[in-house]
Short mmCIF file of C-alpha atoms in Angstrom, two decimals:
data_model
loop_
_atom_site.label_atom_id
_atom_site.label_comp_id
_atom_site.label_asym_id
_atom_site.label_seq_id
_atom_site.Cartn_x
_atom_site.Cartn_y
_atom_site.Cartn_z
CA UNK A 1 -19.12 24.43 18.22
CA UNK A 2 -17.43 27.58 19.14
CA UNK A 3 -14.11 26.20 19.25
CA UNK A 4 -14.08 23.32 16.85
CA UNK A 5 -15.29 23.24 13.19
CA UNK A 6 -15.55 20.08 11.53
CA UNK A 7 -14.99 19.91 7.76
CA UNK A 8 -17.51 18.12 5.62
CA UNK A 9 -15.94 14.71 5.55
CA UNK A 10 -17.23 11.30 4.90
CA UNK A 11 -16.55 9.17 7.82
CA UNK A 12 -14.14 6.40 6.73
CA UNK A 13 -16.13 3.71 8.91
CA UNK A 14 -19.27 4.45 6.94
CA UNK A 15 -17.53 3.53 3.79
CA UNK A 16 -17.13 -0.06 5.19
CA UNK A 17 -20.94 -0.65 4.44
CA UNK A 18 -20.69 -0.70 0.77
CA UNK A 19 -17.13 -0.08 0.07
CA UNK A 20 -14.70 -2.27 -1.89
CA UNK A 21 -16.53 -2.64 -5.27
CA UNK A 22 -13.04 -1.95 -6.99
CA UNK A 23 -14.63 -0.03 -9.86
CA UNK A 24 -12.60 3.09 -9.05
CA UNK A 25 -9.46 4.31 -11.00
CA UNK A 26 -6.11 2.23 -10.10
CA UNK A 27 -4.28 4.96 -8.04
CA UNK A 28 -0.99 4.53 -10.26
CA UNK A 29 -2.75 5.15 -13.90
CA UNK A 30 -3.94 8.61 -13.01
CA UNK A 31 -0.94 10.70 -13.25
CA UNK A 32 1.91 9.70 -10.83
CA UNK A 33 3.39 6.49 -11.83
CA UNK A 34 6.15 6.67 -9.20
CA UNK A 35 4.11 7.02 -5.98
CA UNK A 36 0.92 5.81 -4.55
CA UNK A 37 -1.77 8.49 -3.86
CA UNK A 38 -5.16 7.47 -2.98
CA UNK A 39 -6.71 10.32 -1.06
CA UNK A 40 -7.39 12.30 -4.21
CA UNK A 41 -9.23 9.67 -6.00
CA UNK A 42 -13.16 9.59 -6.47
CA UNK A 43 -15.57 6.71 -5.50
CA UNK A 44 -17.55 5.33 -8.24
CA UNK A 45 -20.18 3.74 -6.01
CA UNK A 46 -21.42 6.77 -3.81
CA UNK B 1 -5.10 8.22 16.62
CA UNK B 2 -4.93 11.92 16.25
CA UNK B 3 -2.53 13.99 14.17
CA UNK B 4 -2.42 17.60 14.95
CA UNK B 5 -0.33 20.24 13.00
CA UNK B 6 -0.37 23.81 12.53
CA UNK B 7 -0.23 25.31 8.74
CA UNK B 8 -0.70 28.65 7.31
CA UNK B 9 -2.29 30.01 10.35
CA UNK B 10 -4.65 26.79 10.71
CA UNK B 11 -4.56 24.52 13.65
CA UNK B 12 -5.79 21.16 12.29
CA UNK B 13 -6.76 18.13 13.97
CA UNK B 14 -7.06 14.85 11.87
CA UNK B 15 -8.87 12.12 13.31
CA UNK B 16 -6.74 9.56 11.42
CA UNK B 17 -8.97 6.31 11.62
CA UNK B 18 -12.24 8.01 10.88
CA UNK B 19 -10.81 10.50 8.40
CA UNK B 20 -12.73 13.36 10.10
CA UNK B 21 -10.88 16.87 9.98
CA UNK B 22 -11.51 19.53 12.66
CA UNK B 23 -10.14 23.12 12.27
CA UNK B 24 -9.89 24.39 15.85
CA UNK B 25 -8.66 27.57 17.89
CA UNK B 26 -5.36 27.47 20.15
CA UNK B 27 -7.45 26.66 23.23
CA UNK B 28 -9.11 23.44 21.54
CA UNK B 29 -5.83 22.51 19.89
CA UNK B 30 -4.04 22.34 23.30
CA UNK B 31 -6.70 20.57 25.06
CA UNK B 32 -7.03 17.77 22.37
CA UNK B 33 -3.36 17.31 22.62
CA UNK B 34 -3.85 16.56 26.26
CA UNK B 35 -7.15 14.95 26.27
CA UNK B 36 -6.14 11.28 26.12
CA UNK B 37 -3.35 11.58 28.52
CA UNK B 38 -4.39 13.65 31.24
CA UNK B 39 -7.53 13.95 33.70
CA UNK B 40 -9.75 16.69 33.53
CA UNK B 41 -8.12 18.53 36.46
CA UNK B 42 -4.75 18.58 35.12
CA UNK B 43 -6.18 19.91 31.76
CA UNK B 44 -8.01 22.88 33.21
CA UNK B 45 -4.88 23.83 35.49
CA UNK B 46 -2.62 23.64 32.30
CA UNK B 47 -4.74 25.73 30.30
CA UNK B 48 -5.45 28.39 32.95
CA UNK B 49 -1.66 28.64 33.39
CA UNK B 50 -1.17 28.95 29.56
CA UNK B 51 -3.82 31.22 28.88
CA UNK B 52 -3.58 33.76 31.74
CA UNK B 53 -0.93 36.24 31.92
CA UNK B 54 2.23 35.54 34.41
CA UNK B 55 1.38 38.55 36.49
CA UNK B 56 -2.02 37.16 37.04
CA UNK B 57 -0.62 33.77 37.91
CA UNK B 58 1.44 35.53 40.74
CA UNK B 59 -1.80 36.95 41.97
CA UNK B 60 -3.51 33.50 42.11
CA UNK B 61 -0.68 32.21 44.16
CA UNK B 62 -0.94 35.05 46.45
CA UNK B 63 -4.67 34.45 46.72
CA UNK B 64 -3.94 30.99 47.52
CA UNK B 65 -1.76 31.84 50.23
CA UNK B 66 -4.36 34.37 51.65
CA UNK B 67 -7.17 31.58 51.51
CA UNK B 68 -10.14 32.88 53.37
CA UNK B 69 -9.50 36.42 52.87
CA UNK B 70 -12.00 37.94 50.43
CA UNK B 71 -10.78 41.55 50.33
CA UNK B 72 -9.99 41.85 46.70
CA UNK B 73 -8.84 44.74 44.90
CA UNK B 74 -10.55 45.82 41.64
CA UNK B 75 -7.77 44.50 39.51
CA UNK B 76 -8.14 41.24 41.24
CA UNK B 77 -11.73 41.10 40.72
CA UNK B 78 -11.24 41.62 36.97
CA UNK B 79 -8.70 38.77 36.89
CA UNK B 80 -10.99 36.31 38.70
CA UNK B 81 -13.77 37.07 36.20
CA UNK B 82 -11.41 36.62 33.51
CA UNK B 83 -10.29 33.09 34.87
CA UNK B 84 -13.85 32.12 35.65
CA UNK B 85 -14.54 32.71 31.86
CA UNK B 86 -11.57 31.06 30.86
CA UNK B 87 -12.58 28.04 32.81
CA UNK B 88 -16.06 28.10 31.25
CA UNK B 89 -14.44 27.98 27.62
CA UNK B 90 -12.16 25.36 28.72
CA UNK B 91 -15.29 23.21 30.00
CA UNK B 92 -16.89 24.02 26.84
CA UNK B 93 -14.26 22.59 24.73
CA UNK B 94 -13.88 19.52 27.04
CA UNK B 95 -17.77 18.67 26.30
CA UNK B 96 -17.31 19.45 22.49
CA UNK B 97 -14.25 16.84 22.40
CA UNK B 98 -16.36 14.26 24.65
CA UNK B 99 -18.94 14.65 22.21
CA UNK B 100 -16.99 14.08 19.04
CA UNK B 101 -15.37 11.18 20.59
CA UNK B 102 -18.77 9.60 21.34
CA UNK B 103 -19.70 10.49 17.75
CA UNK B 104 -16.68 8.57 16.37
CA UNK B 105 -15.07 11.63 14.99
CA UNK B 106 -12.26 11.84 17.30
CA UNK B 107 -9.78 9.45 19.06
CA UNK B 108 -11.58 6.90 17.00
CA UNK B 109 -10.17 3.34 16.96
CA UNK B 110 -8.51 1.56 14.06
CA UNK B 111 -11.18 -1.12 13.26
CA UNK B 112 -9.91 -2.07 9.89
CA UNK B 113 -7.25 -4.69 10.10
CA UNK B 114 -9.51 -7.71 10.17
CA UNK B 115 -11.75 -6.07 7.54
CA UNK B 116 -8.85 -5.56 5.07
CA UNK B 117 -7.63 -9.00 5.61
CA UNK B 118 -10.91 -10.49 4.73
CA UNK B 119 -11.16 -8.12 1.81
CA UNK B 120 -7.95 -9.16 0.69
CA UNK B 121 -8.82 -12.97 0.49
CA UNK B 122 -11.23 -12.16 -2.19
CA UNK B 123 -10.67 -13.74 -5.59
CA UNK B 124 -8.18 -11.91 -7.59
CA UNK B 125 -9.42 -9.92 -10.56
CA UNK B 126 -7.39 -7.75 -12.91
CA UNK B 127 -8.76 -4.45 -13.82
CA UNK B 128 -5.89 -2.40 -15.09
CA UNK B 129 -3.06 -2.86 -17.41
CA UNK B 130 -0.07 -0.54 -18.22
CA UNK B 131 0.81 -1.64 -21.88
CA UNK B 132 4.24 -1.01 -22.73
CA UNK B 133 3.43 0.04 -26.42
CA UNK B 134 7.01 0.81 -27.08
CA UNK B 135 10.33 0.06 -25.31
CA UNK B 136 11.83 2.91 -27.29
CA UNK B 137 12.12 6.58 -26.81
CA UNK B 138 12.73 9.64 -28.73
CA UNK B 139 14.09 11.56 -25.61
CA UNK B 140 16.99 10.55 -23.09
CA UNK B 141 15.88 11.63 -19.96
CA UNK B 142 18.56 11.38 -17.32
CA UNK B 143 16.51 10.08 -14.61
CA UNK B 144 14.34 7.66 -16.57
CA UNK B 145 13.56 4.50 -14.70
CA UNK B 146 12.96 2.69 -18.03
CA UNK B 147 16.72 3.43 -19.01
CA UNK B 148 15.63 5.54 -22.15
CA UNK B 149 12.85 3.31 -22.83
CA UNK B 150 14.79 -0.16 -22.80
CA UNK B 151 13.85 -1.46 -19.19
CA UNK B 152 17.18 -3.32 -18.95
CA UNK B 153 16.48 -5.02 -22.16
CA UNK B 154 16.24 -4.21 -26.07
CA UNK B 155 14.20 -1.83 -27.96
CA UNK B 156 11.01 -3.39 -29.11
CA UNK B 157 7.66 -2.20 -30.12
CA UNK B 158 4.51 -4.07 -29.24
CA UNK B 159 2.66 -5.60 -32.01
CA UNK B 160 -1.06 -5.43 -32.55
CA UNK B 161 -1.14 -9.26 -31.91
CA UNK B 162 0.37 -8.90 -28.59
CA UNK B 163 -1.72 -6.19 -27.44
CA UNK B 164 -4.83 -7.76 -28.64
CA UNK B 165 -3.86 -10.75 -26.32
CA UNK B 166 -3.43 -8.30 -23.51
CA UNK B 167 -6.81 -6.90 -23.81
CA UNK B 168 -8.36 -10.50 -24.00
CA UNK B 169 -6.30 -11.33 -21.01
CA UNK B 170 -7.74 -8.43 -19.13
CA UNK B 171 -11.31 -8.91 -20.11
CA UNK B 172 -11.09 -12.82 -19.29
CA UNK B 173 -9.51 -11.83 -15.88
CA UNK B 174 -11.47 -8.97 -14.81
CA UNK B 175 -14.60 -11.01 -13.28
CA UNK B 176 -17.66 -8.54 -12.56
CA UNK B 177 -15.75 -5.39 -12.95
CA UNK B 178 -17.30 -3.06 -15.55
CA UNK B 179 -14.56 -0.32 -15.67
CA UNK B 180 -11.05 -1.59 -17.09
CA UNK B 181 -8.20 0.80 -17.52
CA UNK B 182 -5.46 0.55 -20.42
CA UNK B 183 -2.68 3.05 -20.04
CA UNK B 184 -0.65 3.18 -23.27
CA UNK B 185 2.97 3.79 -21.87
CA UNK B 186 6.55 3.29 -23.10
CA UNK B 187 9.40 4.43 -23.42
CA UNK B 188 7.12 6.70 -25.85
CA UNK B 189 4.07 5.36 -27.04
CA UNK B 190 3.52 7.60 -29.92
CA UNK B 191 6.44 5.75 -31.51
CA UNK B 192 4.04 2.93 -32.08
CA UNK B 193 1.12 5.02 -32.75
CA UNK B 194 -0.81 2.70 -35.28
CA UNK B 195 -0.91 -0.19 -32.93
CA UNK B 196 -2.43 2.22 -30.23
CA UNK B 197 -5.13 3.22 -32.58
CA UNK B 198 -5.80 -0.42 -33.57
CA UNK B 199 -5.97 -1.73 -29.97
CA UNK B 200 -8.42 1.27 -29.01
CA UNK B 201 -10.68 0.31 -31.99
CA UNK B 202 -10.35 -3.46 -30.80
CA UNK B 203 -11.04 -2.48 -27.25
CA UNK B 204 -14.12 -0.64 -28.38
CA UNK B 205 -15.53 -3.75 -30.09
CA UNK B 206 -14.89 -5.95 -27.23
CA UNK B 207 -16.24 -3.77 -24.65
CA UNK B 208 -19.73 -4.18 -26.44
CA UNK B 209 -19.45 -7.95 -26.63
CA UNK B 210 -18.24 -8.28 -22.86
CA UNK B 211 -20.46 -5.44 -21.12
CA UNK B 212 -17.13 -3.68 -20.22
CA UNK B 213 -16.07 -0.08 -20.42
CA UNK B 214 -12.44 0.73 -21.50
CA UNK B 215 -10.80 3.90 -20.16
CA UNK B 216 -7.69 4.37 -22.22
CA UNK B 217 -5.02 6.66 -20.95
CA UNK B 218 -1.96 7.81 -22.62
CA UNK B 219 1.32 8.78 -21.00
CA UNK B 220 3.74 10.81 -23.64
CA UNK B 221 6.57 13.18 -23.92
CA UNK B 222 4.89 15.00 -26.56
CA UNK B 223 7.37 15.00 -29.27
CA UNK B 224 5.19 13.29 -32.04
CA UNK B 225 2.06 14.87 -30.95
CA UNK B 226 0.32 16.38 -33.90
CA UNK B 227 -3.45 17.36 -34.96
CA UNK B 228 -4.27 13.80 -35.95
CA UNK B 229 -2.95 12.34 -32.62
CA UNK B 230 -4.57 15.00 -30.62
CA UNK B 231 -8.20 14.45 -32.34
CA UNK B 232 -7.95 10.82 -31.60
CA UNK B 233 -6.82 11.17 -28.17
CA UNK B 234 -9.59 13.79 -27.31
CA UNK B 235 -12.16 11.20 -28.52
CA UNK B 236 -10.78 8.09 -27.05
CA UNK B 237 -8.51 8.63 -24.09
CA UNK B 238 -10.12 9.56 -20.71
CA UNK B 239 -6.85 11.05 -19.68
CA UNK B 240 -3.71 12.08 -21.03
CA UNK B 241 -0.35 12.57 -19.06
CA UNK B 242 1.99 14.84 -20.77
CA UNK B 243 5.58 14.75 -19.50
CA UNK B 244 7.27 18.33 -19.02
CA UNK B 245 9.48 19.39 -15.68
CA UNK B 246 8.52 23.13 -15.64
CA UNK B 247 11.04 25.95 -16.42
CA UNK B 248 12.78 25.50 -19.74
CA UNK B 249 16.26 25.15 -18.19
CA UNK B 250 15.14 22.61 -15.77
CA UNK B 251 13.29 20.58 -18.26
CA UNK B 252 16.00 20.67 -20.75
CA UNK B 253 18.66 19.82 -18.15
CA UNK B 254 17.06 16.39 -17.48
CA UNK B 255 14.87 15.86 -20.57
CA UNK B 256 17.20 16.31 -23.58
CA UNK B 257 16.59 14.59 -26.92
CA UNK B 258 19.03 11.96 -28.35
CA UNK B 259 21.18 14.64 -29.86
CA UNK B 260 21.57 16.48 -26.57
CA UNK B 261 19.20 19.46 -27.29
CA UNK B 262 16.33 20.28 -24.82
CA UNK B 263 12.79 19.22 -25.43
CA UNK B 264 10.86 22.34 -23.96
CA UNK B 265 10.57 24.18 -27.14
CA UNK B 266 9.34 21.52 -29.08
CA UNK B 267 6.80 20.22 -26.71
CA UNK B 268 5.20 23.26 -25.16
CA UNK B 269 3.05 24.51 -27.79
CA UNK B 270 1.84 20.93 -28.61
CA UNK B 271 0.94 20.50 -24.78
CA UNK B 272 -0.75 23.94 -24.49
CA UNK B 273 -2.90 23.20 -27.61
CA UNK B 274 -3.82 19.86 -26.40
CA UNK B 275 -4.80 21.23 -22.88
CA UNK B 276 -6.97 23.81 -24.38
CA UNK B 277 -8.54 21.45 -26.94
CA UNK B 278 -9.57 19.17 -23.91
CA UNK B 279 -11.04 22.23 -22.26
CA UNK B 280 -8.44 21.99 -19.56
CA UNK B 281 -9.61 18.95 -18.15
CA UNK B 282 -8.83 15.00 -18.12
CA UNK B 283 -4.97 15.64 -18.65
CA UNK B 284 -1.95 16.42 -16.27
CA UNK B 285 1.14 18.17 -17.28
CA UNK B 286 3.45 15.94 -15.35
CA UNK B 287 6.97 16.97 -14.33
CA UNK B 288 9.73 15.18 -12.11
CA UNK B 289 11.92 17.40 -9.79
CA UNK B 290 15.05 16.33 -8.35
CA UNK B 291 18.00 17.69 -6.27
CA UNK B 292 18.73 19.98 -8.99
CA UNK B 293 15.61 21.88 -8.64
CA UNK B 294 14.65 21.85 -4.96
CA UNK B 295 12.53 25.09 -5.71
CA UNK B 296 10.16 23.10 -7.72
CA UNK B 297 7.18 25.48 -6.73
CA UNK B 298 8.81 27.66 -9.30
CA UNK B 299 8.19 24.94 -11.86
CA UNK B 300 4.43 24.46 -10.72
CA UNK B 301 4.10 28.26 -10.82
CA UNK B 302 5.65 28.29 -14.52
CA UNK B 303 3.33 25.64 -15.63
CA UNK B 304 0.15 27.49 -14.08
CA UNK B 305 1.39 30.82 -15.66
CA UNK B 306 1.75 29.06 -19.05
CA UNK B 307 -2.23 28.34 -18.68
CA UNK B 308 -1.94 24.65 -17.57
CA UNK B 309 -4.90 23.80 -15.07
CA UNK B 310 -4.20 20.45 -14.10
CA UNK B 311 -0.49 19.98 -12.87
CA UNK B 312 1.49 17.34 -11.31
CA UNK B 313 5.20 17.65 -10.28
CA UNK B 314 6.87 14.91 -8.34
CA UNK B 315 9.88 14.01 -6.65
CA UNK B 316 12.46 11.78 -8.47
CA UNK B 317 12.94 8.30 -7.11
CA UNK B 318 16.54 7.83 -7.50
CA UNK B 319 19.28 6.05 -5.59
CA UNK B 320 21.55 8.10 -3.50
CA UNK B 321 24.40 7.74 -5.80
CA UNK B 322 22.79 9.57 -8.50
CA UNK B 323 23.73 13.09 -8.40
CA UNK B 324 20.21 14.25 -8.81
CA UNK B 325 18.66 12.15 -6.00
CA UNK B 326 16.56 13.68 -3.40
CA UNK B 327 18.41 13.16 0.04
CA UNK B 328 17.30 13.51 3.75
CA UNK B 329 19.12 16.82 3.76
CA UNK B 330 16.77 18.23 1.06
CA UNK B 331 13.65 17.66 3.10
CA UNK B 332 13.38 20.74 4.99
CA UNK B 333 13.56 22.77 1.64
CA UNK B 334 11.18 20.58 0.00
CA UNK B 335 8.74 20.99 3.17
CA UNK B 336 9.03 24.87 2.64
CA UNK B 337 8.35 24.50 -1.02
CA UNK B 338 4.92 22.53 -0.66
CA UNK B 339 4.05 25.30 1.98
CA UNK B 340 4.93 27.83 -0.71
CA UNK B 341 3.11 26.08 -3.32
CA UNK B 342 -0.04 25.62 -1.26
CA UNK B 343 0.11 29.44 -0.33
CA UNK B 344 0.56 30.36 -4.14
CA UNK B 345 -2.55 28.08 -5.06
CA UNK B 346 -4.55 30.22 -2.58
CA UNK B 347 -3.37 33.40 -4.22
CA UNK B 348 -4.15 32.16 -7.70
CA UNK B 349 -7.61 31.21 -6.45
CA UNK B 350 -8.44 34.61 -5.26
CA UNK B 351 -7.13 36.07 -8.40
CA UNK B 352 -9.49 33.50 -10.41
CA UNK B 353 -6.44 31.91 -12.04
CA UNK B 354 -6.58 28.63 -9.89
CA UNK B 355 -5.22 25.16 -11.04
CA UNK B 356 -4.99 21.86 -9.45
CA UNK B 357 -2.04 20.14 -8.25
CA UNK B 358 -2.46 16.33 -8.44
CA UNK B 359 -0.88 15.80 -4.95
CA UNK B 360 -2.94 18.41 -3.28
CA UNK B 361 -6.07 17.13 -4.39
CA UNK B 362 -8.60 15.44 -1.86
CA UNK B 363 -11.98 14.49 -2.08
CA UNK B 364 -13.35 14.60 1.57
CA UNK B 365 -16.84 13.90 0.99
CA UNK B 366 -16.73 11.54 -1.81
CA UNK B 367 -13.21 10.13 -1.70
CA UNK B 368 -12.26 6.39 -1.96
CA UNK B 369 -13.70 3.80 0.70
CA UNK B 370 -11.34 2.52 3.28
CA UNK B 371 -10.95 -0.76 1.51
CA UNK B 372 -9.35 1.10 -1.26
CA UNK B 373 -7.33 3.32 0.90
CA UNK B 374 -6.08 0.57 3.12
CA UNK B 375 -5.34 -2.19 0.16
CA UNK B 376 -2.63 -0.57 -1.73
CA UNK B 377 -2.25 0.26 -5.24
CA UNK B 378 -3.11 -3.16 -6.70
CA UNK B 379 0.26 -3.87 -8.19
CA UNK B 380 0.92 -7.49 -9.06
CA UNK B 381 -2.93 -8.33 -8.67
CA UNK B 382 -5.46 -6.11 -10.26
CA UNK B 383 -2.78 -3.93 -11.85
CA UNK B 384 -0.19 -5.36 -14.20
CA UNK B 385 2.25 -4.24 -16.75
CA UNK B 386 2.70 -5.92 -20.20
CA UNK B 387 6.07 -5.68 -22.25
CA UNK B 388 6.09 -5.24 -25.96
CA UNK B 389 6.67 -9.07 -26.06
CA UNK B 390 3.52 -9.88 -23.82
CA UNK B 391 5.37 -10.57 -20.39
CA UNK B 392 3.33 -9.78 -17.11
CA UNK B 393 5.13 -7.74 -14.46
CA UNK B 394 3.39 -6.50 -11.05
CA UNK B 395 3.85 -2.77 -12.35
CA UNK B 396 5.75 -0.80 -14.96
CA UNK B 397 8.67 -0.14 -12.41
CA UNK B 398 9.21 -3.85 -11.96
CA UNK B 399 9.57 -4.69 -15.63
CA UNK B 400 12.87 -6.11 -16.51
CA UNK B 401 13.65 -7.49 -12.92
CA UNK B 402 13.83 -11.15 -13.81
CA UNK B 403 12.46 -12.38 -10.28
CA UNK B 404 9.28 -10.37 -10.84
CA UNK B 405 8.17 -11.78 -14.14
CA UNK B 406 4.74 -13.09 -13.44
CA UNK B 407 3.64 -14.72 -16.73
CA UNK B 408 2.48 -13.69 -20.00
CA UNK B 409 -0.69 -12.70 -21.97
CA UNK B 410 -1.21 -15.89 -23.37
CA UNK B 411 -0.73 -18.19 -20.39
CA UNK B 412 -1.83 -15.57 -17.90
CA UNK B 413 -0.26 -15.32 -14.22
CA UNK B 414 1.91 -18.16 -13.29
CA UNK B 415 3.66 -17.24 -10.55
CA UNK B 416 0.88 -17.19 -8.11
CA UNK B 417 3.29 -17.01 -4.92
CA UNK B 418 4.31 -13.65 -6.25
CA UNK B 419 0.89 -12.60 -6.79
CA UNK B 420 -0.09 -13.84 -3.10
CA UNK B 421 2.99 -11.71 -1.74
CA UNK B 422 1.47 -8.46 -3.46
CA UNK B 423 -1.92 -9.44 -2.29
CA UNK B 424 -0.91 -9.41 1.08
CA UNK B 425 0.90 -6.33 0.92
CA UNK B 426 -1.19 -3.56 2.42
CA UNK B 427 -0.73 -1.09 5.28
CA UNK B 428 -1.01 -3.66 7.98
CA UNK B 429 1.74 -5.68 6.31
CA UNK B 430 4.07 -2.60 6.73
CA UNK B 431 5.60 -1.96 10.16
CA UNK B 432 6.16 1.83 9.45
CA UNK B 433 2.78 2.37 8.15
CA UNK B 434 0.78 1.20 11.23
CA UNK B 435 1.05 4.42 13.36
CA UNK B 436 1.48 6.71 10.38
CA UNK B 437 -1.31 9.54 10.09
CA UNK B 438 -1.03 9.45 6.32
CA UNK B 439 -1.68 5.68 5.76
CA UNK B 440 -5.33 6.40 4.58
CA UNK B 441 -3.86 8.78 1.94
CA UNK B 442 -0.95 6.69 0.44
CA UNK B 443 -2.35 3.14 0.98
CA UNK B 444 1.11 1.90 2.26
CA UNK B 445 3.03 3.71 -0.67
CA UNK B 446 4.63 2.46 -3.79
CA UNK B 447 5.70 -1.31 -3.78
CA UNK B 448 8.31 -0.47 -6.44
CA UNK B 449 9.96 2.07 -4.45
CA UNK B 450 9.98 -0.10 -1.24
CA UNK B 451 11.74 -2.68 -3.45
CA UNK B 452 14.11 -0.31 -4.93
CA UNK B 453 15.43 1.04 -1.56
CA UNK B 454 14.86 -1.91 0.83
CA UNK B 455 14.79 -5.06 -1.36
CA UNK B 456 11.34 -5.79 0.29
CA UNK B 457 7.99 -4.55 -1.06
CA UNK B 458 6.78 -4.43 2.44
CA UNK B 459 9.20 -1.85 3.89
CA UNK B 460 8.29 1.71 2.92
CA UNK B 461 10.65 4.09 1.33
CA UNK B 462 11.31 6.87 4.02
CA UNK B 463 11.93 10.04 1.84
CA UNK B 464 8.96 9.10 -0.14
CA UNK B 465 6.82 8.93 3.15
CA UNK B 466 8.13 12.38 4.53
CA UNK B 467 7.18 14.08 1.26
CA UNK B 468 3.89 12.26 1.13
CA UNK B 469 3.09 13.28 4.63
CA UNK B 470 3.68 16.89 3.98
CA UNK B 471 1.54 17.07 0.86
CA UNK B 472 -1.25 15.39 2.90
CA UNK B 473 -0.95 18.30 5.54
CA UNK B 474 -1.00 21.09 2.69
CA UNK B 475 -3.87 19.40 1.16
CA UNK B 476 -6.03 19.32 4.29
CA UNK B 477 -4.97 23.19 5.13
CA UNK B 478 -6.09 23.90 1.47
CA UNK B 479 -9.64 22.30 2.54
CA UNK B 480 -9.51 24.19 5.82
CA UNK B 481 -8.87 27.35 3.74
CA UNK B 482 -11.66 26.75 1.43
CA UNK B 483 -14.05 25.86 4.15
CA UNK B 484 -13.42 29.45 5.68
CA UNK B 485 -14.27 31.19 2.22
#
């Protein structure tokens, strides 16, 4: 597309198929401890 | 739901419900803005009006008046050609937008509410503990939510026996989860170092027996770091969080030792040594900024210039009566600072001195599933804090608040109604989150902050939200910039 460039992103709807295994890191444990940040976490079940 | 914003010269369109991100030109940006609320004809007219020069618009009107008269001057003919080309482009964009909509990458619907409700009905397992290994601290940080380590209580160190029961409790309640997390937290956990080492040894023994994998982490102020501690940490801890606020004067103002002297000079060489010994990975130097250093991008820059590659600097969470609290009036300045920081990161990338900033990190292609993104941080359910004497709380920030006592490591969770309340806490249980573009990046925010400011875990903390939204925008801009490279 000439006017629109889509970044290489996983469509969240796709992640419903085999998501929710719960093996990923608890968001608060990684660094913050005072906020809740999940966008930067990685999936353990790709 | 679509969120559009401009940042650092990029026009960005985030399709919130699919998570798809589009970097677009000005014309597409404007068309997408009108697409769902205007018909095709009005969009074309509006775009022609915006993207043609005013003197040409006068000509158009004259032409309309002289309908039927085809005696155009050369200039008028050129103009007509330009408008025709523009209309072709507008139609191209409209077709692209329509295609993206069909593909579920634009204007996609929120179909997750039922899914999350079902997901949350699953039986509760515990997968992470924050072990308060020491309710004592050798610093006296002014903003400490733990009140210098004591958490509204008394000074106490966790015994090995209590820690062992905590790990047993975790294994027993973890169901099929293989990866279990234990953060050694405080106060200052190095004040009870032998127990940390003994618990790691116990955990390693138990993981073999129960087919589990412990990920141990440590959060420390660094004063007691030495070679022996570093060697152990590098062998056993999957992540370490090293507390330092940035510039010496900033750090020392809020992070003095008990005798009032600053901690910067004491901790910095140790942190540098530890970060290097971990090959600059699997750690964070983690600072807090307050009303006193709203120019916090300078603190991040300072840490980066010292050689640190993994940096997290976060806003203090403090009540308005605290002199150092972040206020609504501070927000415009802080937004500028986040923008400045994002640009700084791009500059450093070009120079080959790049670093990670925790809150700007986004994993677009391999990030968390939607269930994780919407279901909250897990506090009170899969994540619990354990006091030195073995009491359980929903998370480290609730420790010491009597109504949030959930049980203990011997008897387990006893207040199942409280656990249920936390279990139901998710993006859809929070009115403010429903229509927020950032809901898939913060999963509804921090329950402890909500309680602190609104006495209700389901009412989001507004200043925290505003800053989080800004961070998400900057993070996406950085991805757009990286894609252009």
